[in-house]
Protein backbone atom coordinates (compact mmCIF):
# COMPACT_ATOMS: atom_id res chain seq x y z
CA UNK A 1 0.00 0.00 0.00
CA UNK A 2 2.93 2.35 0.65
CA UNK A 3 4.11 2.11 -2.95
CA UNK A 4 0.63 2.85 -4.28
CA UNK A 5 0.34 5.86 -2.00
CA UNK A 6 3.77 7.12 -3.02
CA UNK A 7 2.80 6.77 -6.68
CA UNK A 8 -0.45 8.54 -5.84
CA UNK A 9 1.38 11.55 -4.36
CA UNK A 10 3.94 11.62 -7.18
CA UNK A 11 1.20 11.59 -9.78
CA UNK A 12 -0.67 14.45 -8.11
CA UNK A 13 2.55 16.46 -8.11
CA UNK A 14 3.29 15.59 -11.76
CA UNK A 15 -0.22 16.70 -12.76
CA UNK A 16 0.28 19.96 -10.78
CA UNK A 17 -2.57 19.24 -8.36
CA UNK A 18 -0.17 19.48 -5.41
CA UNK A 19 3.39 20.61 -4.79
CA UNK A 20 5.30 17.71 -3.26
CA UNK A 21 7.67 18.56 -0.46
CA UNK A 22 9.43 16.06 1.74
CA UNK A 23 8.07 17.34 5.04
CA UNK A 24 4.48 18.00 4.03
CA UNK A 25 1.81 15.91 5.66
CA UNK A 26 -1.07 14.11 4.01
CA UNK A 27 -3.32 16.73 5.57
CA UNK A 28 -1.34 19.46 3.78
CA UNK A 29 -1.91 17.73 0.46
CA UNK A 30 -5.61 17.36 1.21
CA UNK A 31 -5.83 21.08 1.91
CA UNK A 32 -4.12 21.87 -1.40
CA UNK A 33 -6.77 19.87 -3.26
CA UNK A 34 -9.75 20.97 -1.20
CA UNK A 35 -11.48 22.72 -4.12
CA UNK A 36 -10.83 19.97 -6.67
CA UNK A 37 -13.47 17.60 -8.00
CA UNK A 38 -11.45 14.64 -6.80
CA UNK A 39 -11.02 15.84 -3.20
CA UNK A 40 -13.60 13.39 -1.75
CA UNK A 41 -11.85 10.43 -3.40
CA UNK A 42 -8.44 11.71 -2.35
CA UNK A 43 -9.64 12.11 1.22
CA UNK A 44 -11.14 8.60 1.31
CA UNK A 45 -8.03 6.94 -0.10
CA UNK A 46 -5.79 8.88 2.29
CA UNK A 47 -7.93 7.84 5.28
CA UNK A 48 -7.83 4.18 4.24
CA UNK A 49 -4.08 4.31 3.67
CA UNK A 50 -3.46 5.95 7.04
CA UNK A 51 -5.58 3.36 8.87
CA UNK A 52 -3.27 0.65 7.58
CA UNK A 53 0.04 2.49 7.64
CA UNK A 54 -0.26 4.38 10.95
CA UNK A 55 -2.87 2.23 12.66
CA UNK A 56 -0.66 -0.86 12.65
CA UNK A 57 -3.46 -2.80 10.98
CA UNK A 58 -2.61 -5.87 8.98
CA UNK A 59 -3.40 -5.43 5.31
CA UNK A 60 -4.88 -8.74 4.22
CA UNK A 61 -5.50 -9.77 0.61
CA UNK A 62 -9.04 -8.41 0.39
CA UNK A 63 -8.02 -5.13 2.03
CA UNK A 64 -5.13 -4.77 -0.41
CA UNK A 65 -7.37 -5.48 -3.39
CA UNK A 66 -9.91 -2.92 -2.20
CA UNK A 67 -7.25 -0.26 -1.68
CA UNK A 68 -5.61 -1.10 -5.00
CA UNK A 69 -8.97 -0.73 -6.75
CA UNK A 70 -9.48 2.68 -5.10
CA UNK A 71 -6.06 3.85 -6.31
CA UNK A 72 -6.64 2.61 -9.86
CA UNK A 73 -10.08 4.22 -10.02
CA UNK A 74 -8.57 7.48 -8.80
CA UNK A 75 -5.80 7.33 -11.41
CA UNK A 76 -8.44 6.97 -14.13
CA UNK A 77 -10.48 9.81 -12.65
CA UNK A 78 -7.60 12.26 -13.06
CA UNK A 79 -6.70 11.01 -16.51
CA UNK A 80 -3.64 8.91 -15.73
CA UNK A 81 -3.16 6.10 -18.22
CA UNK A 82 0.00 4.58 -16.78
CA UNK A 83 2.54 6.60 -18.76
PDB file of N, CA and C in Angstrom:
ATOM      1  N   UNK A   1       0.820  -1.200   0.000  1.00  0.00           N
ATOM      2  CA  UNK A   1       0.000   0.000   0.000  1.00  0.00           C
ATOM      3  C   UNK A   1       0.861   1.260   0.000  1.00  0.00           C
ATOM      4  N   UNK A   2       2.053   1.182   0.615  1.00  0.00           N
ATOM      5  CA  UNK A   2       2.929   2.347   0.653  1.00  0.00           C
ATOM      6  C   UNK A   2       3.333   2.767  -0.753  1.00  0.00           C
ATOM      7  N   UNK A   3       3.672   1.781  -1.591  1.00  0.00           N
ATOM      8  CA  UNK A   3       4.111   2.107  -2.950  1.00  0.00           C
ATOM      9  C   UNK A   3       2.984   2.733  -3.772  1.00  0.00           C
ATOM     10  N   UNK A   4       1.766   2.238  -3.589  1.00  0.00           N
ATOM     11  CA  UNK A   4       0.631   2.855  -4.284  1.00  0.00           C
ATOM     12  C   UNK A   4       0.436   4.290  -3.808  1.00  0.00           C
ATOM     13  N   UNK A   5       0.547   4.514  -2.519  1.00  0.00           N
ATOM     14  CA  UNK A   5       0.335   5.860  -1.998  1.00  0.00           C
ATOM     15  C   UNK A   5       1.441   6.798  -2.472  1.00  0.00           C
ATOM     16  N   UNK A   6       2.667   6.310  -2.511  1.00  0.00           N
ATOM     17  CA  UNK A   6       3.771   7.117  -3.015  1.00  0.00           C
ATOM     18  C   UNK A   6       3.541   7.481  -4.482  1.00  0.00           C
ATOM     19  N   UNK A   7       3.111   6.511  -5.275  1.00  0.00           N
ATOM     20  CA  UNK A   7       2.798   6.769  -6.684  1.00  0.00           C
ATOM     21  C   UNK A   7       1.659   7.790  -6.796  1.00  0.00           C
ATOM     22  N   UNK A   8       0.701   7.653  -5.930  1.00  0.00           N
ATOM     23  CA  UNK A   8      -0.452   8.540  -5.837  1.00  0.00           C
ATOM     24  C   UNK A   8       0.005   9.988  -5.633  1.00  0.00           C
ATOM     25  N   UNK A   9       0.869  10.206  -4.666  1.00  0.00           N
ATOM     26  CA  UNK A   9       1.378  11.552  -4.362  1.00  0.00           C
ATOM     27  C   UNK A   9       2.239  12.071  -5.511  1.00  0.00           C
ATOM     28  N   UNK A  10       3.091  11.216  -6.051  1.00  0.00           N
ATOM     29  CA  UNK A  10       3.940  11.622  -7.175  1.00  0.00           C
ATOM     30  C   UNK A  10       3.105  12.030  -8.388  1.00  0.00           C
ATOM     31  N   UNK A  11       2.066  11.285  -8.643  1.00  0.00           N
ATOM     32  CA  UNK A  11       1.198  11.593  -9.781  1.00  0.00           C
ATOM     33  C   UNK A  11       0.481  12.928  -9.583  1.00  0.00           C
ATOM     34  N   UNK A  12      -0.011  13.176  -8.380  1.00  0.00           N
ATOM     35  CA  UNK A  12      -0.672  14.451  -8.110  1.00  0.00           C
ATOM     36  C   UNK A  12       0.295  15.617  -8.299  1.00  0.00           C
ATOM     37  N   UNK A  13       1.538  15.431  -7.908  1.00  0.00           N
ATOM     38  CA  UNK A  13       2.553  16.459  -8.112  1.00  0.00           C
ATOM     39  C   UNK A  13       2.832  16.637  -9.606  1.00  0.00           C
ATOM     40  N   UNK A  14       3.001  15.538 -10.324  1.00  0.00           N
ATOM     41  CA  UNK A  14       3.287  15.588 -11.759  1.00  0.00           C
ATOM     42  C   UNK A  14       2.174  16.288 -12.526  1.00  0.00           C
ATOM     43  N   UNK A  15       0.938  16.088 -12.106  1.00  0.00           N
ATOM     44  CA  UNK A  15      -0.222  16.704 -12.757  1.00  0.00           C
ATOM     45  C   UNK A  15      -0.497  18.120 -12.235  1.00  0.00           C
ATOM     46  N   UNK A  16       0.373  18.615 -11.352  1.00  0.00           N
ATOM     47  CA  UNK A  16       0.276  19.964 -10.779  1.00  0.00           C
ATOM     48  C   UNK A  16      -0.966  20.175  -9.920  1.00  0.00           C
ATOM     49  N   UNK A  17      -1.472  19.114  -9.301  1.00  0.00           N
ATOM     50  CA  UNK A  17      -2.573  19.243  -8.358  1.00  0.00           C
ATOM     51  C   UNK A  17      -2.062  19.594  -6.967  1.00  0.00           C
ATOM     52  N   UNK A  18      -0.823  19.168  -6.675  1.00  0.00           N
ATOM     53  CA  UNK A  18      -0.172  19.484  -5.405  1.00  0.00           C
ATOM     54  C   UNK A  18       1.273  19.839  -5.710  1.00  0.00           C
ATOM     55  N   UNK A  19       1.941  20.386  -4.712  1.00  0.00           N
ATOM     56  CA  UNK A  19       3.386  20.607  -4.793  1.00  0.00           C
ATOM     57  C   UNK A  19       4.004  19.712  -3.732  1.00  0.00           C
ATOM     58  N   UNK A  20       4.696  18.651  -4.195  1.00  0.00           N
ATOM     59  CA  UNK A  20       5.298  17.711  -3.259  1.00  0.00           C
ATOM     60  C   UNK A  20       6.478  18.363  -2.559  1.00  0.00           C
ATOM     61  N   UNK A  21       6.522  18.165  -1.265  1.00  0.00           N
ATOM     62  CA  UNK A  21       7.672  18.559  -0.462  1.00  0.00           C
ATOM     63  C   UNK A  21       7.867  17.482   0.593  1.00  0.00           C
ATOM     64  N   UNK A  22       9.093  17.174   0.863  1.00  0.00           N
ATOM     65  CA  UNK A  22       9.433  16.060   1.743  1.00  0.00           C
ATOM     66  C   UNK A  22       8.731  16.104   3.096  1.00  0.00           C
ATOM     67  N   UNK A  23       8.597  17.256   3.678  1.00  0.00           N
ATOM     68  CA  UNK A  23       8.072  17.344   5.036  1.00  0.00           C
ATOM     69  C   UNK A  23       6.591  17.691   5.122  1.00  0.00           C
ATOM     70  N   UNK A  24       5.924  17.744   3.988  1.00  0.00           N
ATOM     71  CA  UNK A  24       4.483  17.999   4.029  1.00  0.00           C
ATOM     72  C   UNK A  24       3.753  16.773   4.547  1.00  0.00           C
ATOM     73  N   UNK A  25       2.632  17.010   5.159  1.00  0.00           N
ATOM     74  CA  UNK A  25       1.807  15.913   5.663  1.00  0.00           C
ATOM     75  C   UNK A  25       0.693  15.593   4.662  1.00  0.00           C
ATOM     76  N   UNK A  26       0.076  14.461   4.851  1.00  0.00           N
ATOM     77  CA  UNK A  26      -1.073  14.113   4.012  1.00  0.00           C
ATOM     78  C   UNK A  26      -2.165  15.156   4.153  1.00  0.00           C
ATOM     79  N   UNK A  27      -2.322  15.682   5.336  1.00  0.00           N
ATOM     80  CA  UNK A  27      -3.317  16.734   5.571  1.00  0.00           C
ATOM     81  C   UNK A  27      -3.003  17.981   4.737  1.00  0.00           C
ATOM     82  N   UNK A  28      -1.739  18.305   4.615  1.00  0.00           N
ATOM     83  CA  UNK A  28      -1.344  19.455   3.784  1.00  0.00           C
ATOM     84  C   UNK A  28      -1.749  19.243   2.332  1.00  0.00           C
ATOM     85  N   UNK A  29      -1.524  18.033   1.835  1.00  0.00           N
ATOM     86  CA  UNK A  29      -1.909  17.732   0.460  1.00  0.00           C
ATOM     87  C   UNK A  29      -3.423  17.784   0.285  1.00  0.00           C
ATOM     88  N   UNK A  30      -4.144  17.295   1.270  1.00  0.00           N
ATOM     89  CA  UNK A  30      -5.607  17.357   1.208  1.00  0.00           C
ATOM     90  C   UNK A  30      -6.089  18.801   1.151  1.00  0.00           C
ATOM     91  N   UNK A  31      -5.446  19.670   1.919  1.00  0.00           N
ATOM     92  CA  UNK A  31      -5.832  21.084   1.908  1.00  0.00           C
ATOM     93  C   UNK A  31      -5.545  21.725   0.551  1.00  0.00           C
ATOM     94  N   UNK A  32      -4.447  21.322  -0.083  1.00  0.00           N
ATOM     95  CA  UNK A  32      -4.117  21.871  -1.399  1.00  0.00           C
ATOM     96  C   UNK A  32      -5.177  21.518  -2.436  1.00  0.00           C
ATOM     97  N   UNK A  33      -5.799  20.373  -2.280  1.00  0.00           N
ATOM     98  CA  UNK A  33      -6.770  19.869  -3.260  1.00  0.00           C
ATOM     99  C   UNK A  33      -8.211  20.085  -2.824  1.00  0.00           C
ATOM    100  N   UNK A  34      -8.419  20.848  -1.804  1.00  0.00           N
ATOM    101  CA  UNK A  34      -9.748  20.973  -1.205  1.00  0.00           C
ATOM    102  C   UNK A  34     -10.825  21.404  -2.194  1.00  0.00           C
ATOM    103  N   UNK A  35     -10.481  22.218  -3.165  1.00  0.00           N
ATOM    104  CA  UNK A  35     -11.479  22.720  -4.122  1.00  0.00           C
ATOM    105  C   UNK A  35     -11.591  21.861  -5.377  1.00  0.00           C
ATOM    106  N   UNK A  36     -10.813  20.797  -5.455  1.00  0.00           N
ATOM    107  CA  UNK A  36     -10.835  19.969  -6.666  1.00  0.00           C
ATOM    108  C   UNK A  36     -12.027  19.011  -6.668  1.00  0.00           C
ATOM    109  N   UNK A  37     -12.380  18.573  -7.850  1.00  0.00           N
ATOM    110  CA  UNK A  37     -13.470  17.603  -8.001  1.00  0.00           C
ATOM    111  C   UNK A  37     -13.138  16.256  -7.374  1.00  0.00           C
ATOM    112  N   UNK A  38     -11.852  15.943  -7.311  1.00  0.00           N
ATOM    113  CA  UNK A  38     -11.453  14.639  -6.799  1.00  0.00           C
ATOM    114  C   UNK A  38     -11.142  14.629  -5.302  1.00  0.00           C
ATOM    115  N   UNK A  39     -11.334  15.764  -4.629  1.00  0.00           N
ATOM    116  CA  UNK A  39     -11.019  15.839  -3.199  1.00  0.00           C
ATOM    117  C   UNK A  39     -11.693  14.741  -2.371  1.00  0.00           C
ATOM    118  N   UNK A  40     -12.988  14.459  -2.565  1.00  0.00           N
ATOM    119  CA  UNK A  40     -13.605  13.393  -1.752  1.00  0.00           C
ATOM    120  C   UNK A  40     -12.914  12.032  -1.932  1.00  0.00           C
ATOM    121  N   UNK A  41     -12.551  11.697  -3.159  1.00  0.00           N
ATOM    122  CA  UNK A  41     -11.851  10.427  -3.402  1.00  0.00           C
ATOM    123  C   UNK A  41     -10.465  10.444  -2.782  1.00  0.00           C
ATOM    124  N   UNK A  42      -9.782  11.563  -2.931  1.00  0.00           N
ATOM    125  CA  UNK A  42      -8.441  11.714  -2.355  1.00  0.00           C
ATOM    126  C   UNK A  42      -8.504  11.556  -0.835  1.00  0.00           C
ATOM    127  N   UNK A  43      -9.488  12.182  -0.235  1.00  0.00           N
ATOM    128  CA  UNK A  43      -9.644  12.110   1.218  1.00  0.00           C
ATOM    129  C   UNK A  43      -9.933  10.676   1.675  1.00  0.00           C
ATOM    130  N   UNK A  44     -10.788   9.984   0.954  1.00  0.00           N
ATOM    131  CA  UNK A  44     -11.142   8.603   1.310  1.00  0.00           C
ATOM    132  C   UNK A  44      -9.937   7.672   1.183  1.00  0.00           C
ATOM    133  N   UNK A  45      -9.204   7.784   0.096  1.00  0.00           N
ATOM    134  CA  UNK A  45      -8.026   6.941  -0.098  1.00  0.00           C
ATOM    135  C   UNK A  45      -6.980   7.232   0.972  1.00  0.00           C
ATOM    136  N   UNK A  46      -6.770   8.499   1.269  1.00  0.00           N
ATOM    137  CA  UNK A  46      -5.792   8.877   2.287  1.00  0.00           C
ATOM    138  C   UNK A  46      -6.185   8.302   3.645  1.00  0.00           C
ATOM    139  N   UNK A  47      -7.459   8.379   3.994  1.00  0.00           N
ATOM    140  CA  UNK A  47      -7.929   7.839   5.277  1.00  0.00           C
ATOM    141  C   UNK A  47      -7.720   6.331   5.347  1.00  0.00           C
ATOM    142  N   UNK A  48      -8.037   5.628   4.259  1.00  0.00           N
ATOM    143  CA  UNK A  48      -7.828   4.178   4.242  1.00  0.00           C
ATOM    144  C   UNK A  48      -6.349   3.841   4.383  1.00  0.00           C
ATOM    145  N   UNK A  49      -5.526   4.542   3.614  1.00  0.00           N
ATOM    146  CA  UNK A  49      -4.078   4.308   3.671  1.00  0.00           C
ATOM    147  C   UNK A  49      -3.557   4.525   5.086  1.00  0.00           C
ATOM    148  N   UNK A  50      -3.959   5.634   5.698  1.00  0.00           N
ATOM    149  CA  UNK A  50      -3.463   5.948   7.041  1.00  0.00           C
ATOM    150  C   UNK A  50      -3.923   4.934   8.082  1.00  0.00           C
ATOM    151  N   UNK A  51      -5.119   4.385   7.918  1.00  0.00           N
ATOM    152  CA  UNK A  51      -5.578   3.358   8.867  1.00  0.00           C
ATOM    153  C   UNK A  51      -4.654   2.152   8.848  1.00  0.00           C
ATOM    154  N   UNK A  52      -4.184   1.788   7.672  1.00  0.00           N
ATOM    155  CA  UNK A  52      -3.270   0.645   7.583  1.00  0.00           C
ATOM    156  C   UNK A  52      -1.849   1.025   7.975  1.00  0.00           C
ATOM    157  N   UNK A  53      -1.359   2.131   7.445  1.00  0.00           N
ATOM    158  CA  UNK A  53       0.038   2.491   7.643  1.00  0.00           C
ATOM    159  C   UNK A  53       0.317   2.938   9.078  1.00  0.00           C
ATOM    160  N   UNK A  54      -0.506   3.823   9.621  1.00  0.00           N
ATOM    161  CA  UNK A  54      -0.260   4.376  10.949  1.00  0.00           C
ATOM    162  C   UNK A  54      -1.026   3.656  12.051  1.00  0.00           C
ATOM    163  N   UNK A  55      -2.053   2.913  11.668  1.00  0.00           N
ATOM    164  CA  UNK A  55      -2.870   2.225  12.659  1.00  0.00           C
ATOM    165  C   UNK A  55      -2.388   0.831  12.986  1.00  0.00           C
ATOM    166  N   UNK A  56      -1.239   0.467  12.412  1.00  0.00           N
ATOM    167  CA  UNK A  56      -0.661  -0.858  12.649  1.00  0.00           C
ATOM    168  C   UNK A  56      -1.658  -1.972  12.378  1.00  0.00           C
ATOM    169  N   UNK A  57      -2.498  -1.771  11.363  1.00  0.00           N
ATOM    170  CA  UNK A  57      -3.462  -2.802  10.977  1.00  0.00           C
ATOM    171  C   UNK A  57      -2.853  -3.659   9.879  1.00  0.00           C
ATOM    172  N   UNK A  58      -3.082  -4.940   9.985  1.00  0.00           N
ATOM    173  CA  UNK A  58      -2.609  -5.868   8.975  1.00  0.00           C
ATOM    174  C   UNK A  58      -3.425  -5.700   7.703  1.00  0.00           C
ATOM    175  N   UNK A  59      -2.733  -5.569   6.601  1.00  0.00           N
ATOM    176  CA  UNK A  59      -3.401  -5.431   5.313  1.00  0.00           C
ATOM    177  C   UNK A  59      -3.501  -6.818   4.691  1.00  0.00           C
ATOM    178  N   UNK A  60      -4.679  -7.412   4.791  1.00  0.00           N
ATOM    179  CA  UNK A  60      -4.879  -8.739   4.217  1.00  0.00           C
ATOM    180  C   UNK A  60      -5.157  -8.620   2.715  1.00  0.00           C
ATOM    181  N   UNK A  61      -5.321  -9.750   2.061  1.00  0.00           N
ATOM    182  CA  UNK A  61      -5.499  -9.771   0.612  1.00  0.00           C
ATOM    183  C   UNK A  61      -6.715  -8.962   0.157  1.00  0.00           C
ATOM    184  N   UNK A  62      -7.839  -9.141   0.824  1.00  0.00           N
ATOM    185  CA  UNK A  62      -9.041  -8.410   0.394  1.00  0.00           C
ATOM    186  C   UNK A  62      -8.905  -6.913   0.655  1.00  0.00           C
ATOM    187  N   UNK A  63      -8.263  -6.542   1.751  1.00  0.00           N
ATOM    188  CA  UNK A  63      -8.024  -5.125   2.034  1.00  0.00           C
ATOM    189  C   UNK A  63      -7.098  -4.503   1.003  1.00  0.00           C
ATOM    190  N   UNK A  64      -6.059  -5.261   0.618  1.00  0.00           N
ATOM    191  CA  UNK A  64      -5.132  -4.773  -0.406  1.00  0.00           C
ATOM    192  C   UNK A  64      -5.854  -4.586  -1.736  1.00  0.00           C
ATOM    193  N   UNK A  65      -6.651  -5.569  -2.110  1.00  0.00           N
ATOM    194  CA  UNK A  65      -7.370  -5.485  -3.385  1.00  0.00           C
ATOM    195  C   UNK A  65      -8.342  -4.315  -3.410  1.00  0.00           C
ATOM    196  N   UNK A  66      -8.981  -4.057  -2.293  1.00  0.00           N
ATOM    197  CA  UNK A  66      -9.906  -2.924  -2.200  1.00  0.00           C
ATOM    198  C   UNK A  66      -9.153  -1.596  -2.337  1.00  0.00           C
ATOM    199  N   UNK A  67      -8.044  -1.481  -1.622  1.00  0.00           N
ATOM    200  CA  UNK A  67      -7.248  -0.259  -1.681  1.00  0.00           C
ATOM    201  C   UNK A  67      -6.646  -0.078  -3.070  1.00  0.00           C
ATOM    202  N   UNK A  68      -6.165  -1.153  -3.659  1.00  0.00           N
ATOM    203  CA  UNK A  68      -5.614  -1.097  -5.001  1.00  0.00           C
ATOM    204  C   UNK A  68      -6.674  -0.618  -6.001  1.00  0.00           C
ATOM    205  N   UNK A  69      -7.873  -1.141  -5.878  1.00  0.00           N
ATOM    206  CA  UNK A  69      -8.973  -0.732  -6.751  1.00  0.00           C
ATOM    207  C   UNK A  69      -9.265   0.763  -6.595  1.00  0.00           C
ATOM    208  N   UNK A  70      -9.256   1.250  -5.352  1.00  0.00           N
ATOM    209  CA  UNK A  70      -9.478   2.680  -5.103  1.00  0.00           C
ATOM    210  C   UNK A  70      -8.409   3.526  -5.795  1.00  0.00           C
ATOM    211  N   UNK A  71      -7.147   3.117  -5.664  1.00  0.00           N
ATOM    212  CA  UNK A  71      -6.061   3.850  -6.312  1.00  0.00           C
ATOM    213  C   UNK A  71      -6.236   3.853  -7.830  1.00  0.00           C
ATOM    214  N   UNK A  72      -6.507   2.694  -8.406  1.00  0.00           N
ATOM    215  CA  UNK A  72      -6.636   2.605  -9.858  1.00  0.00           C
ATOM    216  C   UNK A  72      -7.819   3.414 -10.371  1.00  0.00           C
ATOM    217  N   UNK A  73      -8.921   3.398  -9.643  1.00  0.00           N
ATOM    218  CA  UNK A  73     -10.079   4.222 -10.016  1.00  0.00           C
ATOM    219  C   UNK A  73      -9.724   5.702  -9.959  1.00  0.00           C
ATOM    220  N   UNK A  74      -8.977   6.093  -8.940  1.00  0.00           N
ATOM    221  CA  UNK A  74      -8.569   7.484  -8.803  1.00  0.00           C
ATOM    222  C   UNK A  74      -7.663   7.891  -9.963  1.00  0.00           C
ATOM    223  N   UNK A  75      -6.704   7.021 -10.303  1.00  0.00           N
ATOM    224  CA  UNK A  75      -5.805   7.330 -11.411  1.00  0.00           C
ATOM    225  C   UNK A  75      -6.598   7.592 -12.690  1.00  0.00           C
ATOM    226  N   UNK A  76      -7.591   6.774 -12.940  1.00  0.00           N
ATOM    227  CA  UNK A  76      -8.438   6.966 -14.127  1.00  0.00           C
ATOM    228  C   UNK A  76      -9.192   8.292 -14.037  1.00  0.00           C
ATOM    229  N   UNK A  77      -9.680   8.595 -12.847  1.00  0.00           N
ATOM    230  CA  UNK A  77     -10.479   9.810 -12.647  1.00  0.00           C
ATOM    231  C   UNK A  77      -9.702  11.074 -13.004  1.00  0.00           C
ATOM    232  N   UNK A  78      -8.396  11.061 -12.758  1.00  0.00           N
ATOM    233  CA  UNK A  78      -7.601  12.262 -13.056  1.00  0.00           C
ATOM    234  C   UNK A  78      -6.882  12.143 -14.388  1.00  0.00           C
ATOM    235  N   UNK A  79      -7.230  11.122 -15.164  1.00  0.00           N
ATOM    236  CA  UNK A  79      -6.700  11.012 -16.513  1.00  0.00           C
ATOM    237  C   UNK A  79      -5.324  10.389 -16.627  1.00  0.00           C
ATOM    238  N   UNK A  80      -4.944   9.587 -15.666  1.00  0.00           N
ATOM    239  CA  UNK A  80      -3.643   8.915 -15.732  1.00  0.00           C
ATOM    240  C   UNK A  80      -3.810   7.571 -16.417  1.00  0.00           C
ATOM    241  N   UNK A  81      -3.037   7.347 -17.472  1.00  0.00           N
ATOM    242  CA  UNK A  81      -3.163   6.098 -18.222  1.00  0.00           C
ATOM    243  C   UNK A  81      -1.956   5.182 -18.052  1.00  0.00           C
ATOM    244  N   UNK A  82      -1.134   5.444 -17.058  1.00  0.00           N
ATOM    245  CA  UNK A  82       0.005   4.583 -16.777  1.00  0.00           C
ATOM    246  C   UNK A  82       1.300   4.997 -17.453  1.00  0.00           C
ATOM    247  N   UNK A  83       1.306   6.143 -18.079  1.00  0.00           N
ATOM    248  CA  UNK A  83       2.539   6.599 -18.760  1.00  0.00           C
ATOM    249  C   UNK A  83       3.031   7.887 -18.187  1.00  0.00           C
TER     250      UNK A  83
END
